[in-house]
Amino acid sequence: MVKTTLKIDGMMCGMCESHVNDAVRKVFQVDKVTSSHSKGETVIISEKPVDEAKLKTAISATGYEVKGISLQPYEKKKGAEYYIIIFLRILLTPFKLLFKLYKWTWD
């Protein structure tokens, strides 16, 4: 997965953010797109890198100017379920050892 960060000039409000997000979604299949007018930034999460020229064209058509683009690998964060499972495995390990030691079964 790829995280594409755009520096965008001209966004002034939440509606501007929506216009940019919609423009990106119309041109590309993305997993996530979020914009911030206060940061002047749009972040796109996608499976493959997006075509920078198409991206600039799509956003320019909405009246905003792309000032910069940066790409970096993106790794999805693990959800709470993952950490709960790890915790339970650690918690239950002594009991599993006792069951094995005394040849008990889980039934």
PDB file of C-alpha atoms in Angstrom:
ATOM      1  CA  MET A   1       0.000   0.000   0.000  1.00  0.00           C
ATOM      2  CA  VAL A   2       1.050   3.582  -0.651  1.00  0.00           C
ATOM      3  CA  LYS A   3       0.456   6.805   1.240  1.00  0.00           C
ATOM      4  CA  THR A   4       0.408   9.845  -1.044  1.00  0.00           C
ATOM      5  CA  THR A   5       0.555  13.239   0.649  1.00  0.00           C
ATOM      6  CA  LEU A   6      -0.347  16.342  -1.340  1.00  0.00           C
ATOM      7  CA  LYS A   7       0.278  19.947  -0.399  1.00  0.00           C
ATOM      8  CA  ILE A   8      -2.670  21.896  -1.794  1.00  0.00           C
ATOM      9  CA  ASP A   9      -3.170  25.636  -2.026  1.00  0.00           C
ATOM     10  CA  GLY A  10      -6.621  27.210  -1.988  1.00  0.00           C
ATOM     11  CA  MET A  11      -8.632  25.079   0.429  1.00  0.00           C
ATOM     12  CA  MET A  12     -10.435  27.384   2.881  1.00  0.00           C
ATOM     13  CA  CYS A  13     -13.150  25.255   4.502  1.00  0.00           C
ATOM     14  CA  GLY A  14     -14.662  21.809   4.949  1.00  0.00           C
ATOM     15  CA  MET A  15     -16.513  22.088   1.645  1.00  0.00           C
ATOM     16  CA  CYS A  16     -13.196  22.660  -0.137  1.00  0.00           C
ATOM     17  CA  GLU A  17     -11.918  19.454   1.473  1.00  0.00           C
ATOM     18  CA  SER A  18     -14.973  17.587   0.143  1.00  0.00           C
ATOM     19  CA  HIS A  19     -14.413  18.926  -3.381  1.00  0.00           C
ATOM     20  CA  VAL A  20     -10.812  17.711  -3.387  1.00  0.00           C
ATOM     21  CA  ASN A  21     -11.759  14.314  -1.893  1.00  0.00           C
ATOM     22  CA  ASP A  22     -14.524  13.834  -4.470  1.00  0.00           C
ATOM     23  CA  ALA A  23     -12.177  14.772  -7.322  1.00  0.00           C
ATOM     24  CA  VAL A  24      -9.660  12.151  -6.177  1.00  0.00           C
ATOM     25  CA  ARG A  25     -12.329   9.455  -5.779  1.00  0.00           C
ATOM     26  CA  LYS A  26     -13.747  10.123  -9.265  1.00  0.00           C
ATOM     27  CA  VAL A  27     -10.388   9.540 -10.952  1.00  0.00           C
ATOM     28  CA  PHE A  28      -8.811   6.835  -8.771  1.00  0.00           C
ATOM     29  CA  GLN A  29      -9.852   3.795  -6.778  1.00  0.00           C
ATOM     30  CA  VAL A  30      -8.463   4.611  -3.343  1.00  0.00           C
ATOM     31  CA  ASP A  31      -8.848   2.973   0.045  1.00  0.00           C
ATOM     32  CA  LYS A  32      -9.018   6.295   1.865  1.00  0.00           C
ATOM     33  CA  VAL A  33      -8.722  10.007   1.125  1.00  0.00           C
ATOM     34  CA  THR A  34      -8.755  12.791   3.703  1.00  0.00           C
ATOM     35  CA  SER A  35      -8.117  16.498   3.329  1.00  0.00           C
ATOM     36  CA  SER A  36      -7.389  19.258   5.808  1.00  0.00           C
ATOM     37  CA  HIS A  37      -7.835  22.885   4.818  1.00  0.00           C
ATOM     38  CA  SER A  38      -6.002  24.023   7.971  1.00  0.00           C
ATOM     39  CA  LYS A  39      -2.921  21.959   7.040  1.00  0.00           C
ATOM     40  CA  GLY A  40      -3.330  22.539   3.301  1.00  0.00           C
ATOM     41  CA  GLU A  41      -2.935  18.819   2.838  1.00  0.00           C
ATOM     42  CA  THR A  42      -4.623  15.785   1.311  1.00  0.00           C
ATOM     43  CA  VAL A  43      -3.616  12.234   2.217  1.00  0.00           C
ATOM     44  CA  ILE A  44      -4.484   9.320  -0.078  1.00  0.00           C
ATOM     45  CA  ILE A  45      -4.127   5.655   0.871  1.00  0.00           C
ATOM     46  CA  SER A  46      -4.153   3.309  -2.131  1.00  0.00           C
ATOM     47  CA  GLU A  47      -3.006  -0.131  -3.197  1.00  0.00           C
ATOM     48  CA  LYS A  48      -0.779   1.236  -5.977  1.00  0.00           C
ATOM     49  CA  PRO A  49       0.857   4.618  -6.522  1.00  0.00           C
ATOM     50  CA  VAL A  50      -1.487   7.105  -8.203  1.00  0.00           C
ATOM     51  CA  ASP A  51      -0.576   8.833 -11.466  1.00  0.00           C
ATOM     52  CA  GLU A  52       0.738  12.244 -10.385  1.00  0.00           C
ATOM     53  CA  ALA A  53      -0.153  14.011 -13.644  1.00  0.00           C
ATOM     54  CA  LYS A  54      -3.767  12.763 -13.538  1.00  0.00           C
ATOM     55  CA  LEU A  55      -3.974  13.704  -9.874  1.00  0.00           C
ATOM     56  CA  LYS A  56      -2.780  17.263 -10.522  1.00  0.00           C
ATOM     57  CA  THR A  57      -5.192  17.607 -13.439  1.00  0.00           C
ATOM     58  CA  ALA A  58      -8.175  16.354 -11.411  1.00  0.00           C
ATOM     59  CA  ILE A  59      -7.473  18.686  -8.502  1.00  0.00           C
ATOM     60  CA  SER A  60      -6.678  21.679 -10.734  1.00  0.00           C
ATOM     61  CA  ALA A  61     -10.066  21.209 -12.397  1.00  0.00           C
ATOM     62  CA  THR A  62     -11.721  21.917  -9.024  1.00  0.00           C
ATOM     63  CA  GLY A  63      -9.843  25.231  -8.668  1.00  0.00           C
ATOM     64  CA  TYR A  64      -7.084  24.210  -6.263  1.00  0.00           C
ATOM     65  CA  GLU A  65      -3.350  24.062  -6.888  1.00  0.00           C
ATOM     66  CA  VAL A  66      -1.113  21.112  -6.027  1.00  0.00           C
ATOM     67  CA  LYS A  67       2.119  22.500  -4.557  1.00  0.00           C
ATOM     68  CA  GLY A  68       3.823  19.202  -3.784  1.00  0.00           C
ATOM     69  CA  ILE A  69       3.454  15.420  -3.786  1.00  0.00           C
ATOM     70  CA  SER A  70       5.253  12.873  -1.631  1.00  0.00           C
ATOM     71  CA  LEU A  71       4.909   9.081  -1.635  1.00  0.00           C
ATOM     72  CA  GLN A  72       5.783   6.637   1.117  1.00  0.00           C
ATOM     73  CA  PRO A  73       4.981   3.022   1.919  1.00  0.00           C
ATOM     74  CA  TYR A  74       1.915   2.551   4.094  1.00  0.00           C
ATOM     75  CA  GLU A  75       1.288  -0.305   6.498  1.00  0.00           C
ATOM     76  CA  LYS A  76      -2.186  -0.741   7.867  1.00  0.00           C
ATOM     77  CA  LYS A  77      -2.332  -0.501  11.647  1.00  0.00           C
ATOM     78  CA  LYS A  78      -3.378  -3.592  13.535  1.00  0.00           C
ATOM     79  CA  GLY A  79      -6.779  -3.350  15.190  1.00  0.00           C
ATOM     80  CA  ALA A  80      -7.651  -3.902  18.827  1.00  0.00           C
ATOM     81  CA  GLU A  81      -8.690  -7.505  18.067  1.00  0.00           C
ATOM     82  CA  TYR A  82      -5.073  -8.392  17.277  1.00  0.00           C
ATOM     83  CA  TYR A  83      -3.845  -7.129  20.643  1.00  0.00           C
ATOM     84  CA  ILE A  84      -6.675  -8.850  22.527  1.00  0.00           C
ATOM     85  CA  ILE A  85      -5.763 -12.184  20.936  1.00  0.00           C
ATOM     86  CA  ILE A  86      -2.084 -11.736  21.846  1.00  0.00           C
ATOM     87  CA  PHE A  87      -3.049 -10.827  25.427  1.00  0.00           C
ATOM     88  CA  LEU A  88      -5.296 -13.892  25.760  1.00  0.00           C
ATOM     89  CA  ARG A  89      -2.609 -16.196  24.388  1.00  0.00           C
ATOM     90  CA  ILE A  90      -0.146 -14.890  26.957  1.00  0.00           C
ATOM     91  CA  LEU A  91      -2.739 -15.150  29.718  1.00  0.00           C
ATOM     92  CA  LEU A  92      -3.758 -18.732  28.832  1.00  0.00           C
ATOM     93  CA  THR A  93      -0.258 -20.156  28.298  1.00  0.00           C
ATOM     94  CA  PRO A  94       0.231 -21.278  31.957  1.00  0.00           C
ATOM     95  CA  PHE A  95      -3.138 -23.077  31.870  1.00  0.00           C
ATOM     96  CA  LYS A  96      -2.216 -24.901  28.672  1.00  0.00           C
ATOM     97  CA  LEU A  97       0.987 -26.066  30.304  1.00  0.00           C
ATOM     98  CA  LEU A  98      -0.931 -27.382  33.321  1.00  0.00           C
ATOM     99  CA  PHE A  99      -3.356 -29.228  31.076  1.00  0.00           C
ATOM    100  CA  LYS A 100      -0.450 -30.836  29.231  1.00  0.00           C
ATOM    101  CA  LEU A 101       1.364 -31.641  32.449  1.00  0.00           C
ATOM    102  CA  TYR A 102      -1.634 -33.396  34.022  1.00  0.00           C
ATOM    103  CA  LYS A 103      -2.909 -34.738  30.691  1.00  0.00           C
ATOM    104  CA  TRP A 104      -6.257 -33.034  31.043  1.00  0.00           C
ATOM    105  CA  THR A 105      -8.373 -32.159  28.051  1.00  0.00           C
ATOM    106  CA  TRP A 106     -10.298 -29.002  27.194  1.00  0.00           C
ATOM    107  CA  ASP A 107     -13.551 -31.006  27.009  1.00  0.00           C
TER     108      ASP A 107
END
